[in-house]
């Protein structure tokens, strides 16, 4: 069975600090996909990134970066120089190759204080 | 282009009643998925429909049912409501079936069962 664990429930930082969100996953499949979504107070889930299990390259998009390590089954997300607009709940999710569902972690609430 | 739309935005029902939630996917998207998000938790997969056929079902009782129409819009029905059904119900659309496809989420319908 697939499982996603986000051990950090809440993180609070001051603006311009970096924040790293941890995500650990479990799956028996060799082909799978990992995702990060952002959920602002409005409730709508916003897609941030998708990686497949064969692509371990780290990725950077503006102030966002992702570190995928198969050896530790982790897919961590870093926000550099955080801003108040980054305040939201962030979810890590996993999909196995032939599956129809996303399995989400419990989410990490990030609060960025001015 | 319009994103995924859901109606109603909020709904209050009493135990034992029935409810119908509606979702319109992004134009051109043929797949719709439904998720339940209980407060403080990650979304849980309920159904995925593609080309009007059920392609996947999560671990939910038979009180939950859904359908997809020829225009690819979808309805989620919940019968015999329980207090535990109180949640944010999210709809997501994608071009094709399979959770590995990028899914675009709507703002959700917040259901309160009293």
PDB file of N, CA and C in Angstrom, chain A residues 33 35 37 39 41-47 50 89 91 94-107, chain B residues 4 33 35 37 40-45 48 55-56 58 88 90 97-108:
ATOM      1  N   UNK A  33       4.827   8.480  -9.131  1.00  0.00           N
ATOM      2  CA  UNK A  33       4.917   9.916  -9.340  1.00  0.00           C
ATOM      3  C   UNK A  33       4.716  10.626  -8.009  1.00  0.00           C
ATOM      4  N   UNK A  35       4.187  14.456  -6.054  1.00  0.00           N
ATOM      5  CA  UNK A  35       3.633  15.781  -6.298  1.00  0.00           C
ATOM      6  C   UNK A  35       3.748  16.639  -5.044  1.00  0.00           C
ATOM      7  N   UNK A  37       1.495  20.071  -3.681  1.00  0.00           N
ATOM      8  CA  UNK A  37       0.395  21.006  -3.894  1.00  0.00           C
ATOM      9  C   UNK A  37       0.404  22.038  -2.772  1.00  0.00           C
ATOM     10  N   UNK A  39      -2.167  24.709  -0.716  1.00  0.00           N
ATOM     11  CA  UNK A  39      -3.573  25.018  -0.460  1.00  0.00           C
ATOM     12  C   UNK A  39      -3.656  26.302   0.360  1.00  0.00           C
ATOM     13  N   UNK A  41      -5.638  29.708   1.983  1.00  0.00           N
ATOM     14  CA  UNK A  41      -6.884  29.753   2.759  1.00  0.00           C
ATOM     15  C   UNK A  41      -8.147  29.643   1.911  1.00  0.00           C
ATOM     16  N   UNK A  42      -8.079  29.998   0.645  1.00  0.00           N
ATOM     17  CA  UNK A  42      -9.262  29.896  -0.225  1.00  0.00           C
ATOM     18  C   UNK A  42      -9.695  28.443  -0.428  1.00  0.00           C
ATOM     19  N   UNK A  43      -8.790  27.505  -0.199  1.00  0.00           N
ATOM     20  CA  UNK A  43      -9.163  26.089  -0.255  1.00  0.00           C
ATOM     21  C   UNK A  43      -8.771  25.357  -1.522  1.00  0.00           C
ATOM     22  N   UNK A  44      -8.502  26.074  -2.591  1.00  0.00           N
ATOM     23  CA  UNK A  44      -8.201  25.425  -3.863  1.00  0.00           C
ATOM     24  C   UNK A  44      -6.776  24.888  -3.863  1.00  0.00           C
ATOM     25  N   UNK A  45      -6.599  23.637  -4.228  1.00  0.00           N
ATOM     26  CA  UNK A  45      -5.271  23.041  -4.300  1.00  0.00           C
ATOM     27  C   UNK A  45      -4.570  23.509  -5.570  1.00  0.00           C
ATOM     28  N   UNK A  46      -3.359  24.009  -5.409  1.00  0.00           N
ATOM     29  CA  UNK A  46      -2.586  24.519  -6.533  1.00  0.00           C
ATOM     30  C   UNK A  46      -1.402  23.596  -6.781  1.00  0.00           C
ATOM     31  N   UNK A  47      -1.311  23.079  -7.995  1.00  0.00           N
ATOM     32  CA  UNK A  47      -0.223  22.175  -8.378  1.00  0.00           C
ATOM     33  C   UNK A  47       1.099  22.933  -8.405  1.00  0.00           C
ATOM     34  N   UNK A  50       5.507  17.912 -10.292  1.00  0.00           N
ATOM     35  CA  UNK A  50       5.379  16.469 -10.424  1.00  0.00           C
ATOM     36  C   UNK A  50       6.742  15.909 -10.830  1.00  0.00           C
ATOM     37  N   UNK A  89      -1.176  25.731   3.424  1.00  0.00           N
ATOM     38  CA  UNK A  89      -0.921  24.334   3.768  1.00  0.00           C
ATOM     39  C   UNK A  89      -0.312  23.677   2.531  1.00  0.00           C
ATOM     40  N   UNK A  91       0.902  20.149   0.649  1.00  0.00           N
ATOM     41  CA  UNK A  91       0.686  18.716   0.648  1.00  0.00           C
ATOM     42  C   UNK A  91       1.649  18.037  -0.313  1.00  0.00           C
ATOM     43  N   UNK A  94       1.437  11.105  -3.657  1.00  0.00           N
ATOM     44  CA  UNK A  94       2.055  10.011  -4.405  1.00  0.00           C
ATOM     45  C   UNK A  94       1.009   9.331  -5.272  1.00  0.00           C
ATOM     46  N   UNK A  95       1.399   8.982  -6.481  1.00  0.00           N
ATOM     47  CA  UNK A  95       0.550   8.175  -7.347  1.00  0.00           C
ATOM     48  C   UNK A  95       1.381   7.048  -7.931  1.00  0.00           C
ATOM     49  N   UNK A  96       0.872   5.820  -7.834  1.00  0.00           N
ATOM     50  CA  UNK A  96       1.546   4.707  -8.471  1.00  0.00           C
ATOM     51  C   UNK A  96       1.161   4.661  -9.947  1.00  0.00           C
ATOM     52  N   UNK A  97       1.958   3.991 -10.748  1.00  0.00           N
ATOM     53  CA  UNK A  97       1.883   4.132 -12.199  1.00  0.00           C
ATOM     54  C   UNK A  97       0.494   3.876 -12.777  1.00  0.00           C
ATOM     55  N   UNK A  98      -0.153   2.812 -12.362  1.00  0.00           N
ATOM     56  CA  UNK A  98      -1.433   2.452 -12.975  1.00  0.00           C
ATOM     57  C   UNK A  98      -2.621   2.832 -12.108  1.00  0.00           C
ATOM     58  N   UNK A  99      -2.402   3.714 -11.179  1.00  0.00           N
ATOM     59  CA  UNK A  99      -3.448   4.048 -10.220  1.00  0.00           C
ATOM     60  C   UNK A  99      -4.223   5.290 -10.659  1.00  0.00           C
ATOM     61  N   UNK A 100      -5.385   5.437 -10.104  1.00  0.00           N
ATOM     62  CA  UNK A 100      -6.226   6.577 -10.438  1.00  0.00           C
ATOM     63  C   UNK A 100      -6.277   7.607  -9.324  1.00  0.00           C
ATOM     64  N   UNK A 101      -5.659   7.293  -8.224  1.00  0.00           N
ATOM     65  CA  UNK A 101      -5.770   8.208  -7.095  1.00  0.00           C
ATOM     66  C   UNK A 101      -4.429   8.823  -6.732  1.00  0.00           C
ATOM     67  N   UNK A 102      -4.526  10.015  -6.157  1.00  0.00           N
ATOM     68  CA  UNK A 102      -3.405  10.633  -5.469  1.00  0.00           C
ATOM     69  C   UNK A 102      -3.552  10.309  -3.992  1.00  0.00           C
ATOM     70  N   UNK A 103      -2.477   9.850  -3.374  1.00  0.00           N
ATOM     71  CA  UNK A 103      -2.467   9.635  -1.928  1.00  0.00           C
ATOM     72  C   UNK A 103      -1.718  10.800  -1.299  1.00  0.00           C
ATOM     73  N   UNK A 104      -2.440  11.563  -0.503  1.00  0.00           N
ATOM     74  CA  UNK A 104      -1.877  12.775   0.084  1.00  0.00           C
ATOM     75  C   UNK A 104      -1.350  12.519   1.492  1.00  0.00           C
ATOM     76  N   UNK A 105      -0.329  13.293   1.858  1.00  0.00           N
ATOM     77  CA  UNK A 105       0.075  13.355   3.247  1.00  0.00           C
ATOM     78  C   UNK A 105      -0.903  14.243   4.016  1.00  0.00           C
ATOM     79  N   UNK A 106      -0.645  14.375   5.305  1.00  0.00           N
ATOM     80  CA  UNK A 106      -1.549  15.152   6.163  1.00  0.00           C
ATOM     81  C   UNK A 106      -1.375  16.656   6.008  1.00  0.00           C
ATOM     82  N   UNK A 107      -0.294  17.057   5.352  1.00  0.00           N
ATOM     83  CA  UNK A 107      -0.073  18.473   5.106  1.00  0.00           C
ATOM     84  C   UNK A 107       0.769  19.152   6.175  1.00  0.00           C
TER      85      UNK A 107
ATOM     86  N   UNK B   4     -11.687  24.860 -12.990  1.00  0.00           N
ATOM     87  CA  UNK B   4     -12.686  23.921 -12.502  1.00  0.00           C
ATOM     88  C   UNK B   4     -13.674  24.676 -11.610  1.00  0.00           C
ATOM     89  N   UNK B  33     -12.114  13.796 -10.998  1.00  0.00           N
ATOM     90  CA  UNK B  33     -11.911  13.045  -9.758  1.00  0.00           C
ATOM     91  C   UNK B  33     -12.533  13.800  -8.593  1.00  0.00           C
ATOM     92  N   UNK B  35     -12.488  14.194  -4.299  1.00  0.00           N
ATOM     93  CA  UNK B  35     -11.747  13.967  -3.070  1.00  0.00           C
ATOM     94  C   UNK B  35     -12.521  14.563  -1.891  1.00  0.00           C
ATOM     95  N   UNK B  37     -11.910  16.090   1.896  1.00  0.00           N
ATOM     96  CA  UNK B  37     -10.880  16.601   2.801  1.00  0.00           C
ATOM     97  C   UNK B  37     -11.520  16.999   4.129  1.00  0.00           C
ATOM     98  N   UNK B  40      -8.134  19.488   8.758  1.00  0.00           N
ATOM     99  CA  UNK B  40      -6.859  19.122   9.352  1.00  0.00           C
ATOM    100  C   UNK B  40      -6.195  17.902   8.734  1.00  0.00           C
ATOM    101  N   UNK B  41      -6.796  17.357   7.682  1.00  0.00           N
ATOM    102  CA  UNK B  41      -6.232  16.179   7.026  1.00  0.00           C
ATOM    103  C   UNK B  41      -6.004  16.439   5.543  1.00  0.00           C
ATOM    104  N   UNK B  42      -5.286  15.535   4.915  1.00  0.00           N
ATOM    105  CA  UNK B  42      -5.107  15.614   3.478  1.00  0.00           C
ATOM    106  C   UNK B  42      -6.318  15.067   2.749  1.00  0.00           C
ATOM    107  N   UNK B  43      -6.510  15.449   1.500  1.00  0.00           N
ATOM    108  CA  UNK B  43      -7.640  14.924   0.713  1.00  0.00           C
ATOM    109  C   UNK B  43      -7.571  13.411   0.570  1.00  0.00           C
ATOM    110  N   UNK B  44      -8.756  12.806   0.578  1.00  0.00           N
ATOM    111  CA  UNK B  44      -8.875  11.365   0.387  1.00  0.00           C
ATOM    112  C   UNK B  44      -9.643  11.106  -0.898  1.00  0.00           C
ATOM    113  N   UNK B  45      -9.137  10.214  -1.734  1.00  0.00           N
ATOM    114  CA  UNK B  45      -9.730   9.920  -3.041  1.00  0.00           C
ATOM    115  C   UNK B  45     -11.061   9.202  -2.893  1.00  0.00           C
ATOM    116  N   UNK B  48     -12.761   8.436  -9.568  1.00  0.00           N
ATOM    117  CA  UNK B  48     -12.329   9.057 -10.799  1.00  0.00           C
ATOM    118  C   UNK B  48     -13.210   8.561 -11.934  1.00  0.00           C
ATOM    119  N   UNK B  55     -13.501   4.886 -13.308  1.00  0.00           N
ATOM    120  CA  UNK B  55     -12.196   4.265 -13.518  1.00  0.00           C
ATOM    121  C   UNK B  55     -11.511   3.909 -12.206  1.00  0.00           C
ATOM    122  N   UNK B  56     -11.935   4.527 -11.137  1.00  0.00           N
ATOM    123  CA  UNK B  56     -11.323   4.219  -9.853  1.00  0.00           C
ATOM    124  C   UNK B  56     -12.250   4.626  -8.734  1.00  0.00           C
ATOM    125  N   UNK B  58     -12.303   4.945  -4.323  1.00  0.00           N
ATOM    126  CA  UNK B  58     -11.582   4.875  -3.060  1.00  0.00           C
ATOM    127  C   UNK B  58     -12.353   4.091  -2.025  1.00  0.00           C
ATOM    128  N   UNK B  88     -14.635  19.268   3.249  1.00  0.00           N
ATOM    129  CA  UNK B  88     -14.509  20.001   1.993  1.00  0.00           C
ATOM    130  C   UNK B  88     -14.421  18.960   0.877  1.00  0.00           C
ATOM    131  N   UNK B  90     -13.594  18.209  -2.874  1.00  0.00           N
ATOM    132  CA  UNK B  90     -12.822  18.790  -3.960  1.00  0.00           C
ATOM    133  C   UNK B  90     -13.010  17.990  -5.235  1.00  0.00           C
ATOM    134  N   UNK B  97      -7.383   9.957 -17.933  1.00  0.00           N
ATOM    135  CA  UNK B  97      -7.487   9.199 -16.686  1.00  0.00           C
ATOM    136  C   UNK B  97      -6.088   8.910 -16.153  1.00  0.00           C
ATOM    137  N   UNK B  98      -6.028   8.538 -14.898  1.00  0.00           N
ATOM    138  CA  UNK B  98      -4.744   8.235 -14.282  1.00  0.00           C
ATOM    139  C   UNK B  98      -4.276   9.409 -13.443  1.00  0.00           C
ATOM    140  N   UNK B  99      -3.891   9.119 -12.209  1.00  0.00           N
ATOM    141  CA  UNK B  99      -3.533  10.202 -11.287  1.00  0.00           C
ATOM    142  C   UNK B  99      -2.205  10.846 -11.642  1.00  0.00           C
ATOM    143  N   UNK B 100      -1.399  10.211 -12.502  1.00  0.00           N
ATOM    144  CA  UNK B 100      -0.119  10.808 -12.845  1.00  0.00           C
ATOM    145  C   UNK B 100      -0.276  12.040 -13.729  1.00  0.00           C
ATOM    146  N   UNK B 101      -1.449  12.181 -14.345  1.00  0.00           N
ATOM    147  CA  UNK B 101      -1.718  13.376 -15.130  1.00  0.00           C
ATOM    148  C   UNK B 101      -1.913  14.568 -14.205  1.00  0.00           C
ATOM    149  N   UNK B 102      -1.479  15.724 -14.634  1.00  0.00           N
ATOM    150  CA  UNK B 102      -1.649  16.919 -13.824  1.00  0.00           C
ATOM    151  C   UNK B 102      -3.134  17.166 -13.598  1.00  0.00           C
ATOM    152  N   UNK B 103      -3.513  17.261 -12.329  1.00  0.00           N
ATOM    153  CA  UNK B 103      -4.904  17.467 -11.980  1.00  0.00           C
ATOM    154  C   UNK B 103      -5.100  18.896 -11.500  1.00  0.00           C
ATOM    155  N   UNK B 104      -6.142  19.521 -11.980  1.00  0.00           N
ATOM    156  CA  UNK B 104      -6.478  20.901 -11.624  1.00  0.00           C
ATOM    157  C   UNK B 104      -7.690  20.859 -10.710  1.00  0.00           C
ATOM    158  N   UNK B 105      -7.529  21.424  -9.526  1.00  0.00           N
ATOM    159  CA  UNK B 105      -8.582  21.341  -8.518  1.00  0.00           C
ATOM    160  C   UNK B 105      -9.468  22.580  -8.520  1.00  0.00           C
ATOM    161  N   UNK B 106     -10.733  22.344  -8.194  1.00  0.00           N
ATOM    162  CA  UNK B 106     -11.671  23.433  -8.001  1.00  0.00           C
ATOM    163  C   UNK B 106     -11.597  23.952  -6.573  1.00  0.00           C
ATOM    164  N   UNK B 107     -12.403  24.982  -6.262  1.00  0.00           N
ATOM    165  CA  UNK B 107     -12.359  25.595  -4.931  1.00  0.00           C
ATOM    166  C   UNK B 107     -13.034  24.764  -3.860  1.00  0.00           C
ATOM    167  N   UNK B 108     -13.787  23.763  -4.263  1.00  0.00           N
ATOM    168  CA  UNK B 108     -14.405  22.869  -3.299  1.00  0.00           C
ATOM    169  C   UNK B 108     -15.796  23.286  -2.866  1.00  0.00           C
TER     170      UNK B 108
END
